[in-house]
mmCIF file of C-alpha atoms in Angstrom:
data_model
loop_
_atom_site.group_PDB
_atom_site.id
_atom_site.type_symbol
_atom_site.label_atom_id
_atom_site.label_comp_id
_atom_site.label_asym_id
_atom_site.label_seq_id
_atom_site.Cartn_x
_atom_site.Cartn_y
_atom_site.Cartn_z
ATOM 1 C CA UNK A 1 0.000 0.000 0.000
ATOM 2 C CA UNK A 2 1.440 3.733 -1.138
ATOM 3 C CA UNK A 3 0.179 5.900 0.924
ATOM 4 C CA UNK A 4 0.035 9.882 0.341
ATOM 5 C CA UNK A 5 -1.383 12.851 2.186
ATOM 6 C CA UNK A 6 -1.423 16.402 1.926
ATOM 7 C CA UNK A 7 -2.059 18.737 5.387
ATOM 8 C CA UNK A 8 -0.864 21.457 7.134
ATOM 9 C CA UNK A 9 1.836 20.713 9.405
ATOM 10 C CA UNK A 10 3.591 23.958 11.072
ATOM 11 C CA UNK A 11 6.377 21.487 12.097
ATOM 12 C CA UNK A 12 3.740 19.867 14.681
ATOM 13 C CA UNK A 13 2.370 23.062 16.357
ATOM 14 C CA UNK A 14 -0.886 22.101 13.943
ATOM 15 C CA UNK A 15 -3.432 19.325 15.199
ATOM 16 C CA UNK A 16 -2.995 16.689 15.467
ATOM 17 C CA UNK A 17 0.920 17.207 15.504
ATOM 18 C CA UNK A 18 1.356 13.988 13.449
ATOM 19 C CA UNK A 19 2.384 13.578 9.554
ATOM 20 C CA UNK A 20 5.779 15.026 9.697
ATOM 21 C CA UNK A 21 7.914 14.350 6.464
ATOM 22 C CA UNK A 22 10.367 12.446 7.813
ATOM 23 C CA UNK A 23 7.358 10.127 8.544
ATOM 24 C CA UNK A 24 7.778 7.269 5.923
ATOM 25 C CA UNK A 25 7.255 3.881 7.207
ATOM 26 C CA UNK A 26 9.050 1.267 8.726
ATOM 27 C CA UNK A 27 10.191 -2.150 8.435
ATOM 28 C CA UNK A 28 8.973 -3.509 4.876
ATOM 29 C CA UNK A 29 6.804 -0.143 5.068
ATOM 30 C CA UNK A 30 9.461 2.252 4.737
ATOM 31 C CA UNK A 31 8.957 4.536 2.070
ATOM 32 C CA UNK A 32 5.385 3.969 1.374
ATOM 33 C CA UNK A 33 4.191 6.957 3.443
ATOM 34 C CA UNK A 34 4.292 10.250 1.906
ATOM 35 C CA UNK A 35 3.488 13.259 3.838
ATOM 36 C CA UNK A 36 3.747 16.594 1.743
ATOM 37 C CA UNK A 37 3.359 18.690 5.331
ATOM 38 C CA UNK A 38 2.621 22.670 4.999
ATOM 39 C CA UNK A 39 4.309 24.314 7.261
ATOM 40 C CA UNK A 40 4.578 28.163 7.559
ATOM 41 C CA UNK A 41 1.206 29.022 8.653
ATOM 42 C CA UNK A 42 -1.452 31.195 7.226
ATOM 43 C CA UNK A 43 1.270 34.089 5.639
ATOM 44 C CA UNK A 44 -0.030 33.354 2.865
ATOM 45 C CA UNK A 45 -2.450 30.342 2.840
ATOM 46 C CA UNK A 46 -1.623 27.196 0.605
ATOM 47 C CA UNK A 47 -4.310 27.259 -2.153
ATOM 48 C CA UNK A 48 -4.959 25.821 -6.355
ATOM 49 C CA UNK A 49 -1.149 26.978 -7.197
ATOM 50 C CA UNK A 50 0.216 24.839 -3.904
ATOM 51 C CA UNK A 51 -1.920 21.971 -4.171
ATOM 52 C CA UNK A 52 -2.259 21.209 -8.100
ATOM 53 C CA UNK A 53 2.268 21.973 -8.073
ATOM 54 C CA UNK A 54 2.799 19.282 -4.671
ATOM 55 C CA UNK A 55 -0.027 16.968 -6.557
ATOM 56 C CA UNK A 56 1.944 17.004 -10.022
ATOM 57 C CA UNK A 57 5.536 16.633 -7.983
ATOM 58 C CA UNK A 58 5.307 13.765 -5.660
ATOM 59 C CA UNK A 59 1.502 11.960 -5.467
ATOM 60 C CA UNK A 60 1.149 11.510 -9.158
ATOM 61 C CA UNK A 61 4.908 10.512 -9.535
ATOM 62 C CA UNK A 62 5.317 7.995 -6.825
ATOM 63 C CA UNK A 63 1.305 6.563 -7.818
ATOM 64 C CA UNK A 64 2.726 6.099 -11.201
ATOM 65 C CA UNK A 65 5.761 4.275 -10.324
ATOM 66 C CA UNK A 66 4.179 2.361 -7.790
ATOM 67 C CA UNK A 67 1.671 1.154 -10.629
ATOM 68 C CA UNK A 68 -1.430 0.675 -7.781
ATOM 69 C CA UNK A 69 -4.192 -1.828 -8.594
ATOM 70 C CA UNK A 70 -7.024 0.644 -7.319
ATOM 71 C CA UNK A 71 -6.880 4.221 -5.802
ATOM 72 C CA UNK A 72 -8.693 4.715 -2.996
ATOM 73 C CA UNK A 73 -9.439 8.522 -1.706
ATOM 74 C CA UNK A 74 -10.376 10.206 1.414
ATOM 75 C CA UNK A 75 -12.233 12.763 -0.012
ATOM 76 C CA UNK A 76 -12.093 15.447 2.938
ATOM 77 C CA UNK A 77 -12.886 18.785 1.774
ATOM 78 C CA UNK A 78 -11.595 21.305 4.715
ATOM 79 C CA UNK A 79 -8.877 23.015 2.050
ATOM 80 C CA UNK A 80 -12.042 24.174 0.065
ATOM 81 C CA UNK A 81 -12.130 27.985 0.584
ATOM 82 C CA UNK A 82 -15.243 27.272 3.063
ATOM 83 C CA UNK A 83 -17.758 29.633 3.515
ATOM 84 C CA UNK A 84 -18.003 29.851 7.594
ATOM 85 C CA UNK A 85 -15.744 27.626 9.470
ATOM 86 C CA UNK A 86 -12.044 28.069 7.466
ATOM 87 C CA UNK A 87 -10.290 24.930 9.421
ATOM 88 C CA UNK A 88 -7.058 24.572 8.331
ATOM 89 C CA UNK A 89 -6.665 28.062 6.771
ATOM 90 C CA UNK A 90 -6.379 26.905 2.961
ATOM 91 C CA UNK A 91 -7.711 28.584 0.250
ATOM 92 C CA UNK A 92 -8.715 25.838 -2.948
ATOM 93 C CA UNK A 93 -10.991 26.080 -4.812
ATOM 94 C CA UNK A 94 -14.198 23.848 -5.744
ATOM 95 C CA UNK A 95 -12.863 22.824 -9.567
ATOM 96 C CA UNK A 96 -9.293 22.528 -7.818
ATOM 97 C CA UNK A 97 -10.703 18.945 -6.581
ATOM 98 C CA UNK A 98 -11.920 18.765 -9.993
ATOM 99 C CA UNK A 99 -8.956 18.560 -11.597
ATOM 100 C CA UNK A 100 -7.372 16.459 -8.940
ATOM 101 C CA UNK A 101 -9.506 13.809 -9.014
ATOM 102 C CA UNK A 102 -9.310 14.006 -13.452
ATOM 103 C CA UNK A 103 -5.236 13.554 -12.674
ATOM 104 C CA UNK A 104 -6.335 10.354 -10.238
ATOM 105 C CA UNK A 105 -8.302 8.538 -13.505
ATOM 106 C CA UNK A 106 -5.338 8.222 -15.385
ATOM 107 C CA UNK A 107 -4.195 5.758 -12.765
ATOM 108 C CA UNK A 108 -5.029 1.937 -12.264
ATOM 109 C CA UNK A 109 -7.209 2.149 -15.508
ATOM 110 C CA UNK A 110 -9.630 4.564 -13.894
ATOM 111 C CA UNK A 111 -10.348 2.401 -10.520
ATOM 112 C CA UNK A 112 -10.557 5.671 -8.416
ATOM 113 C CA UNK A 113 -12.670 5.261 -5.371
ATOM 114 C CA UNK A 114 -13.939 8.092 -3.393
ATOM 115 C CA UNK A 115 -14.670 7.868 0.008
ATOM 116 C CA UNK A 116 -16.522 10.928 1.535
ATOM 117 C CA UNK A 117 -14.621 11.182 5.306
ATOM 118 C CA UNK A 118 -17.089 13.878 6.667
ATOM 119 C CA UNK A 119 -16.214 18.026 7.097
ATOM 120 C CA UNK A 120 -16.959 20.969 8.901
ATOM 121 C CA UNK A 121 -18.996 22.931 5.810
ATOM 122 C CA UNK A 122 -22.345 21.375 4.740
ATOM 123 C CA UNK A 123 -22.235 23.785 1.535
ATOM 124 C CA UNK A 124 -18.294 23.295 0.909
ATOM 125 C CA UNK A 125 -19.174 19.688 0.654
ATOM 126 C CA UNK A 126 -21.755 19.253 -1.656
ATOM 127 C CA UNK A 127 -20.114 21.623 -4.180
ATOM 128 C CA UNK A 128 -16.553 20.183 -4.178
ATOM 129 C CA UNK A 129 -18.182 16.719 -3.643
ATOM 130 C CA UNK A 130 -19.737 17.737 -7.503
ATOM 131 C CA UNK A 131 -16.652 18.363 -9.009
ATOM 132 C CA UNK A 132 -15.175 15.712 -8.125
ATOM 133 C CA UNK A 133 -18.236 13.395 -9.609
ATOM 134 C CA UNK A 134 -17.956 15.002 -12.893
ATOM 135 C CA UNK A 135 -14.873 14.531 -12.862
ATOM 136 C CA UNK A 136 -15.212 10.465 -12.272
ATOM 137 C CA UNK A 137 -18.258 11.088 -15.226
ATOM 138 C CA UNK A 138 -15.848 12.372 -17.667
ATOM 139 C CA UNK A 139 -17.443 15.582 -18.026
ATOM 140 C CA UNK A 140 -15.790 18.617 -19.419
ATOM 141 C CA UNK A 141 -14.387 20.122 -16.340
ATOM 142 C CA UNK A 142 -14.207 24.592 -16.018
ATOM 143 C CA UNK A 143 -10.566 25.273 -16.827
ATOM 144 C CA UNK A 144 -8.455 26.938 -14.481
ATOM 145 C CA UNK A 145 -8.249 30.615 -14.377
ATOM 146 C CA UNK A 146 -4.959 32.392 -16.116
ATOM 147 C CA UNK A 147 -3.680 33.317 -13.026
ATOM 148 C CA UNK A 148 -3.544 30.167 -11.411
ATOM 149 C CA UNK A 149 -1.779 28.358 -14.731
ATOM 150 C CA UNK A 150 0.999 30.929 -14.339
ATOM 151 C CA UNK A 151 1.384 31.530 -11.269
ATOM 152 C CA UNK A 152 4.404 29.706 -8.751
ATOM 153 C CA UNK A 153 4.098 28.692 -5.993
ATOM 154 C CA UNK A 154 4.456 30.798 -3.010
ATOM 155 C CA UNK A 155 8.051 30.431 -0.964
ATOM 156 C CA UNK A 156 6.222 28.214 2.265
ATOM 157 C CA UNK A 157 4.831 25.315 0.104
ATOM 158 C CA UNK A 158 8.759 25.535 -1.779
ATOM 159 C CA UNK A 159 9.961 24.929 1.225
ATOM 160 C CA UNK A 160 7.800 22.054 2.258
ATOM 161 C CA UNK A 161 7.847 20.052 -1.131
ATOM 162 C CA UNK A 162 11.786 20.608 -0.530
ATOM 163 C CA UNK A 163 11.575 19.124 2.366
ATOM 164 C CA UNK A 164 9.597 15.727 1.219
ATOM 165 C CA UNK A 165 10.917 15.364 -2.094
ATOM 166 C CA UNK A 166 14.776 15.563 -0.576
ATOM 167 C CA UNK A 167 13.409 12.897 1.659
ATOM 168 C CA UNK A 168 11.415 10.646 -0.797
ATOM 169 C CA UNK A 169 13.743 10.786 -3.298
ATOM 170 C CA UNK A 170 15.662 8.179 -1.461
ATOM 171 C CA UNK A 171 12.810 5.921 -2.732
ATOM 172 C CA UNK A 172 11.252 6.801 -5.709
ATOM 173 C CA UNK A 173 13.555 6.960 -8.665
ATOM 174 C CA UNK A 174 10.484 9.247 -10.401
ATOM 175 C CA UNK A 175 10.945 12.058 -7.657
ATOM 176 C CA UNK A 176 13.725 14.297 -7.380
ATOM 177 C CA UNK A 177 14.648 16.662 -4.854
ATOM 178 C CA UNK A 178 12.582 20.105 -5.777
ATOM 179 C CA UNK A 179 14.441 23.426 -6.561
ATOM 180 C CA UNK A 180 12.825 26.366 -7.939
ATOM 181 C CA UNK A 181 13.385 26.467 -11.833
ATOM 182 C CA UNK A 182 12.338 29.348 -14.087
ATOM 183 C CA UNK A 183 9.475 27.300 -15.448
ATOM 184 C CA UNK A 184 7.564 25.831 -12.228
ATOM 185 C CA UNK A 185 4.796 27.557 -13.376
ATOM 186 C CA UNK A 186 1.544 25.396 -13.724
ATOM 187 C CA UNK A 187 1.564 26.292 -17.776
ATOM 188 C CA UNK A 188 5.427 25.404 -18.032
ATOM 189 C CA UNK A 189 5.114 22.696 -16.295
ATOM 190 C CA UNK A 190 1.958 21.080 -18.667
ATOM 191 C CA UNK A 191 3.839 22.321 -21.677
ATOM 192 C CA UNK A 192 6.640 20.375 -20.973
ATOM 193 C CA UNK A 193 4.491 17.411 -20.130
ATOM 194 C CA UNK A 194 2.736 17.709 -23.620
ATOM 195 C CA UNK A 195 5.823 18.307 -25.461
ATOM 196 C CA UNK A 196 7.521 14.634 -23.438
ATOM 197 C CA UNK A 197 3.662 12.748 -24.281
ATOM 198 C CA UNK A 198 4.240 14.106 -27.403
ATOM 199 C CA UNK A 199 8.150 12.670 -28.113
ATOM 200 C CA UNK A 200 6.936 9.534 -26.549
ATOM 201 C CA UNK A 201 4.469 8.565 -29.160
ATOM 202 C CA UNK A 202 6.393 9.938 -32.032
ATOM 203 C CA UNK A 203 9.128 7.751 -31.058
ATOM 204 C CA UNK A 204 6.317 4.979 -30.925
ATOM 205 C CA UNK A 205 4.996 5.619 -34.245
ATOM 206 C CA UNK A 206 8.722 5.536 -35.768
ATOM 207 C CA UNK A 207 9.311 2.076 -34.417
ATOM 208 C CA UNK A 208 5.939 1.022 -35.806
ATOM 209 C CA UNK A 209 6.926 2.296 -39.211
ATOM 210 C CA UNK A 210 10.048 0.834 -39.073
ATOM 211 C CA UNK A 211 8.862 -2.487 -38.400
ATOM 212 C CA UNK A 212 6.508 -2.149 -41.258
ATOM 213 C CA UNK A 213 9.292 -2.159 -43.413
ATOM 214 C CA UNK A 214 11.295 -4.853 -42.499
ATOM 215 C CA UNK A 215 10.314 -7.381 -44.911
ATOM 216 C CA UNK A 216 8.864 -10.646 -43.864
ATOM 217 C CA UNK A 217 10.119 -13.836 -43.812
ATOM 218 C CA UNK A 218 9.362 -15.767 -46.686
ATOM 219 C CA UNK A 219 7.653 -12.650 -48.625
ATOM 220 C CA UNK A 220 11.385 -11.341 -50.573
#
């Protein structure tokens, strides 16, 4: 079992104190914990930018090299943006969950189970509970705003994914320890993931072609 969480941390001053980094497992465990812990506090709040970079860094990475059977999710929503009680102090956004749970299909052929774990925000809920559905429907999700696509990071959630991916790197050959490059941008970042898809299957398609040609045996 690979398991992965995202939560605000504050190096243990947050409840419950647990989920520390360094947290990974023991004995025939170790590795197989991933905590991507926010620490800094509310100056400013993790929100789409944070969530959707630390999502495309280390969960989707390790998921795909760990090559899961199913995918099961605790579908908690207290890092919506709620509307009275703001637990946690996190600022995503409804189609944020969207477009995590879209990145979660493309794993284990599409098993992705949802769980619903409870909240604090009847309204928060429902709606993010929605975008994550049409998401699992295949449904044409809202795209994300402009800003968000271009926008890095801010300099707390560097320092956190630091922090785990310096430490899970000692595991997963897909992860590497996180700096700050020119092009962390969301956009960058999904150009450079098209243009890579894109070599892939040209390469493919070569090989195919190639093949083709080589005559048969017993066709000269």
């Amino acid at each position: 079992i690979l398991y992965v969480s995202l939560h605000r941390y504050d190096e243990g001053n947050f409840f419950p104190g647990s989920g520390a980094p360094n947290e990974v497992g023991s004995g025939p465990g170790e590795g197989y914990n991933i905590n991507i812990a926010w620490t800094g506090g509310l100056d400013p709040p993790m929100g789409d930018v944070e969530y959707l970079t630390a999502f495309r860094l280390v969960p989707f990475k390790t998921a795909n090299e760990f090559d899961p059977e199913i995918v099961l999710v605790s579908a908690g929503f207290d890092a919506v943006k709620a509307t009275t009680l703001p637990l946690g102090g996190t600022k995503s956004q409804l189609k944020c969950f969207g477009h995590l749970t879209k990145q979660l299909l493309k794993l284990a052929d599409g098993r992705v189970v949802l769980a619903l774990e409870g909240g604090h925000d009847l309204t928060a809920i429902c709606d993010a509970s929605e975008a994550c559905i049409n998401a699992l429907l295949g449904n044409e999700l809202e795209p994300l705003p402009e800003d968000i696509v271009h926008q890095i990071p801010n300099m707390n959630a560097i320092a956190s994914l630091k922090k785990t991916t310096e430490i899970q790197s000692k595991y997963w050959k897909s992860v590497e320890p996180y700096s700050v490059p020119v092009d962390c941008a969301l956009a960058e970042s999904q150009k450079q993931e098209r243009e890579e898809t894109e070599t892939v299957s040209a390469m493919a398609s070569l090989s195919v072609d190639v093949e083709q040609c080589i005559p048969q045996e017993g066709s000269r």
